[in-house]
């Protein structure tokens, strides 16, 4: 049964530049039907969490320019459930903002923070892991993150070094975090068996989280908690617009998790992908007999293998003799790019902006 003390904050303010040209500043990837199933990633994330708490306990933290998009994709939310950042100051300020808002709503609040654009294939196992985490954080002064059992030496993820012996049930003490290691180090991490991928899914009791901010990132609280009477009132947005840009721009990992000594993890396996790149989508989505992921209307493919193909449904697409490529047609932009070099797409968008202007970003 959903717990009325459980709250979820979905972080949905990013641009998703590695999914360009589908993901653009005006419509980032969390608002797109990337999987071709008729639902945006944000919508899928919201529905996933309904097994954990009622809809009125789910909040979305986003940039102010996306308020109307959030309302369009999640009409169940009230205006008070959409937290709009006036500036992009990384994740620590938005987590603190959410915690202060929830503290004013419910002093017993438990909070799950999660990204809006991840894939979870086994949702029942995911909710089971979250409930285990919430049981632990309810009883202990603990900051907990779900760790994903690594399947390859991926250099695009952060890693969690953890003690193999659990301290209670499935919960393990975290030793340290390592951000996006080089390949040789990632290979050593995988071989050791002592590391997990950091999925960026955090669980904590709000009072314990705010205590951690007071110990390790007090300067953020000093800004956001100066006038707490504004939270959950008609003056909240004006207050946030005024003070939020003055917060330190820093991730929750650097501000809190890497400094605290009460950090724990649950090693998990529930079919997770952060869906950070076109290649990760190719790995997770359904493939045809030639290992192609196809999101097309009418098409004729000959000698096409191991590609990701996306184009408007009303466009006939004909491709011959292509292997290991990303082809994304967004009408005003056509991207044809080697899948093996997809990490370069973010740099390409910078060049596009410099040469052609922001209208293509």
mmCIF file of C-alpha atoms in Angstrom, residues 51-185:
data_model
loop_
_atom_site.group_PDB
_atom_site.id
_atom_site.type_symbol
_atom_site.label_atom_id
_atom_site.label_comp_id
_atom_site.label_asym_id
_atom_site.label_seq_id
_atom_site.Cartn_x
_atom_site.Cartn_y
_atom_site.Cartn_z
ATOM 1 C CA UNK A 51 3.131 2.084 -6.606
ATOM 2 C CA UNK A 52 5.138 3.872 -3.907
ATOM 3 C CA UNK A 53 2.965 6.853 -3.005
ATOM 4 C CA UNK A 54 -0.220 8.635 -4.119
ATOM 5 C CA UNK A 55 -0.093 11.102 -7.017
ATOM 6 C CA UNK A 56 -0.457 14.067 -4.667
ATOM 7 C CA UNK A 57 2.880 13.096 -3.067
ATOM 8 C CA UNK A 58 4.827 13.200 -6.328
ATOM 9 C CA UNK A 59 6.632 16.442 -7.124
ATOM 10 C CA UNK A 60 8.553 17.487 -10.217
ATOM 11 C CA UNK A 61 11.572 19.762 -10.000
ATOM 12 C CA UNK A 62 12.225 21.496 -13.294
ATOM 13 C CA UNK A 63 13.404 24.692 -14.879
ATOM 14 C CA UNK A 64 10.807 27.437 -14.946
ATOM 15 C CA UNK A 65 10.621 27.359 -18.748
ATOM 16 C CA UNK A 66 9.215 23.804 -18.607
ATOM 17 C CA UNK A 67 6.322 24.409 -16.200
ATOM 18 C CA UNK A 68 3.662 24.169 -18.911
ATOM 19 C CA UNK A 69 5.266 21.091 -20.460
ATOM 20 C CA UNK A 70 5.175 19.334 -17.084
ATOM 21 C CA UNK A 71 1.492 20.211 -16.685
ATOM 22 C CA UNK A 72 0.791 18.908 -20.191
ATOM 23 C CA UNK A 73 2.461 15.554 -19.519
ATOM 24 C CA UNK A 74 1.292 15.199 -15.901
ATOM 25 C CA UNK A 75 -2.145 16.832 -15.623
ATOM 26 C CA UNK A 76 -2.660 15.097 -12.262
ATOM 27 C CA UNK A 77 -0.221 17.495 -10.576
ATOM 28 C CA UNK A 78 -1.278 20.693 -8.851
ATOM 29 C CA UNK A 79 0.744 23.861 -9.321
ATOM 30 C CA UNK A 80 2.205 23.332 -5.848
ATOM 31 C CA UNK A 81 3.685 20.013 -6.994
ATOM 32 C CA UNK A 82 5.789 21.631 -9.736
ATOM 33 C CA UNK A 83 8.939 23.217 -8.334
ATOM 34 C CA UNK A 84 10.436 25.669 -10.812
ATOM 35 C CA UNK A 85 14.094 26.604 -10.592
ATOM 36 C CA UNK A 86 14.855 30.065 -11.977
ATOM 37 C CA UNK A 87 18.465 29.030 -12.701
ATOM 38 C CA UNK A 88 20.376 25.792 -13.327
ATOM 39 C CA UNK A 89 22.527 25.379 -10.204
ATOM 40 C CA UNK A 90 23.043 21.613 -10.347
ATOM 41 C CA UNK A 91 21.309 19.097 -8.075
ATOM 42 C CA UNK A 92 22.212 20.089 -4.496
ATOM 43 C CA UNK A 93 20.150 23.321 -4.420
ATOM 44 C CA UNK A 94 17.111 21.650 -5.990
ATOM 45 C CA UNK A 95 17.297 18.793 -3.459
ATOM 46 C CA UNK A 96 17.533 21.297 -0.586
ATOM 47 C CA UNK A 97 14.619 23.299 -1.999
ATOM 48 C CA UNK A 98 12.486 20.151 -2.214
ATOM 49 C CA UNK A 99 13.397 19.070 1.325
ATOM 50 C CA UNK A 100 12.522 22.467 2.809
ATOM 51 C CA UNK A 101 9.199 22.494 0.988
ATOM 52 C CA UNK A 102 8.350 18.989 2.223
ATOM 53 C CA UNK A 103 9.437 19.820 5.766
ATOM 54 C CA UNK A 104 6.784 22.551 5.772
ATOM 55 C CA UNK A 105 4.192 20.062 4.507
ATOM 56 C CA UNK A 106 4.966 17.002 6.621
ATOM 57 C CA UNK A 107 7.626 16.786 9.322
ATOM 58 C CA UNK A 108 7.640 12.966 8.940
ATOM 59 C CA UNK A 109 8.273 13.036 5.207
ATOM 60 C CA UNK A 110 10.433 10.387 3.542
ATOM 61 C CA UNK A 111 11.872 11.480 0.208
ATOM 62 C CA UNK A 112 12.945 9.614 -2.907
ATOM 63 C CA UNK A 113 14.860 11.698 -5.445
ATOM 64 C CA UNK A 114 15.074 10.263 -8.964
ATOM 65 C CA UNK A 115 15.835 11.417 -12.506
ATOM 66 C CA UNK A 116 12.994 11.730 -15.014
ATOM 67 C CA UNK A 117 14.666 10.016 -17.958
ATOM 68 C CA UNK A 118 15.777 6.555 -16.834
ATOM 69 C CA UNK A 119 14.501 3.155 -17.942
ATOM 70 C CA UNK A 120 13.451 0.567 -15.350
ATOM 71 C CA UNK A 121 12.542 -2.769 -16.933
ATOM 72 C CA UNK A 122 11.547 -4.615 -13.738
ATOM 73 C CA UNK A 123 9.392 -2.062 -11.951
ATOM 74 C CA UNK A 124 8.193 -4.478 -9.247
ATOM 75 C CA UNK A 125 11.784 -5.201 -8.194
ATOM 76 C CA UNK A 126 12.538 -1.450 -8.301
ATOM 77 C CA UNK A 127 9.671 -0.619 -5.938
ATOM 78 C CA UNK A 128 10.736 -3.496 -3.666
ATOM 79 C CA UNK A 129 14.252 -2.014 -3.424
ATOM 80 C CA UNK A 130 12.824 1.435 -2.640
ATOM 81 C CA UNK A 131 10.601 0.037 0.114
ATOM 82 C CA UNK A 132 13.602 -1.733 1.640
ATOM 83 C CA UNK A 133 15.519 1.533 1.514
ATOM 84 C CA UNK A 134 12.655 3.512 3.067
ATOM 85 C CA UNK A 135 12.327 0.988 5.905
ATOM 86 C CA UNK A 136 16.020 1.505 6.667
ATOM 87 C CA UNK A 137 16.054 5.313 6.441
ATOM 88 C CA UNK A 138 12.947 5.465 8.621
ATOM 89 C CA UNK A 139 14.830 3.714 11.423
ATOM 90 C CA UNK A 140 18.325 5.175 10.996
ATOM 91 C CA UNK A 141 19.972 8.535 10.385
ATOM 92 C CA UNK A 142 21.037 7.417 6.931
ATOM 93 C CA UNK A 143 21.538 8.763 3.444
ATOM 94 C CA UNK A 144 20.931 5.930 1.021
ATOM 95 C CA UNK A 145 21.445 5.489 -2.711
ATOM 96 C CA UNK A 146 20.521 2.569 -4.916
ATOM 97 C CA UNK A 147 23.586 0.991 -6.512
ATOM 98 C CA UNK A 148 23.303 -0.913 -9.764
ATOM 99 C CA UNK A 149 25.207 -4.149 -10.263
ATOM 100 C CA UNK A 150 27.597 -3.280 -13.142
ATOM 101 C CA UNK A 151 27.551 -5.435 -16.257
ATOM 102 C CA UNK A 152 30.439 -3.811 -18.138
ATOM 103 C CA UNK A 153 33.330 -1.402 -17.431
ATOM 104 C CA UNK A 154 31.340 1.679 -18.457
ATOM 105 C CA UNK A 155 33.264 4.960 -18.238
ATOM 106 C CA UNK A 156 30.116 7.085 -18.443
ATOM 107 C CA UNK A 157 28.856 6.228 -14.939
ATOM 108 C CA UNK A 158 29.958 7.123 -11.439
ATOM 109 C CA UNK A 159 30.919 4.175 -9.206
ATOM 110 C CA UNK A 160 30.164 3.334 -5.576
ATOM 111 C CA UNK A 161 32.777 1.435 -3.569
ATOM 112 C CA UNK A 162 30.925 -0.458 -0.843
ATOM 113 C CA UNK A 163 31.597 -2.893 1.978
ATOM 114 C CA UNK A 164 30.666 -6.396 0.849
ATOM 115 C CA UNK A 165 29.330 -7.451 4.260
ATOM 116 C CA UNK A 166 25.875 -5.908 4.790
ATOM 117 C CA UNK A 167 25.221 -3.985 7.972
ATOM 118 C CA UNK A 168 21.530 -4.896 7.969
ATOM 119 C CA UNK A 169 19.563 -6.995 5.488
ATOM 120 C CA UNK A 170 20.472 -5.805 1.990
ATOM 121 C CA UNK A 171 21.972 -2.491 3.146
ATOM 122 C CA UNK A 172 25.728 -1.894 2.846
ATOM 123 C CA UNK A 173 27.998 0.916 4.036
ATOM 124 C CA UNK A 174 29.432 3.113 1.280
ATOM 125 C CA UNK A 175 33.209 3.581 1.367
ATOM 126 C CA UNK A 176 33.627 6.157 -1.397
ATOM 127 C CA UNK A 177 32.282 7.476 -4.694
ATOM 128 C CA UNK A 178 34.344 7.710 -7.894
ATOM 129 C CA UNK A 179 33.162 9.875 -10.792
ATOM 130 C CA UNK A 180 33.391 8.480 -14.347
ATOM 131 C CA UNK A 181 36.720 6.628 -14.205
ATOM 132 C CA UNK A 182 38.993 5.920 -17.192
ATOM 133 C CA UNK A 183 38.530 2.526 -18.856
ATOM 134 C CA UNK A 184 41.422 0.781 -17.106
ATOM 135 C CA UNK A 185 40.123 1.825 -13.698
#
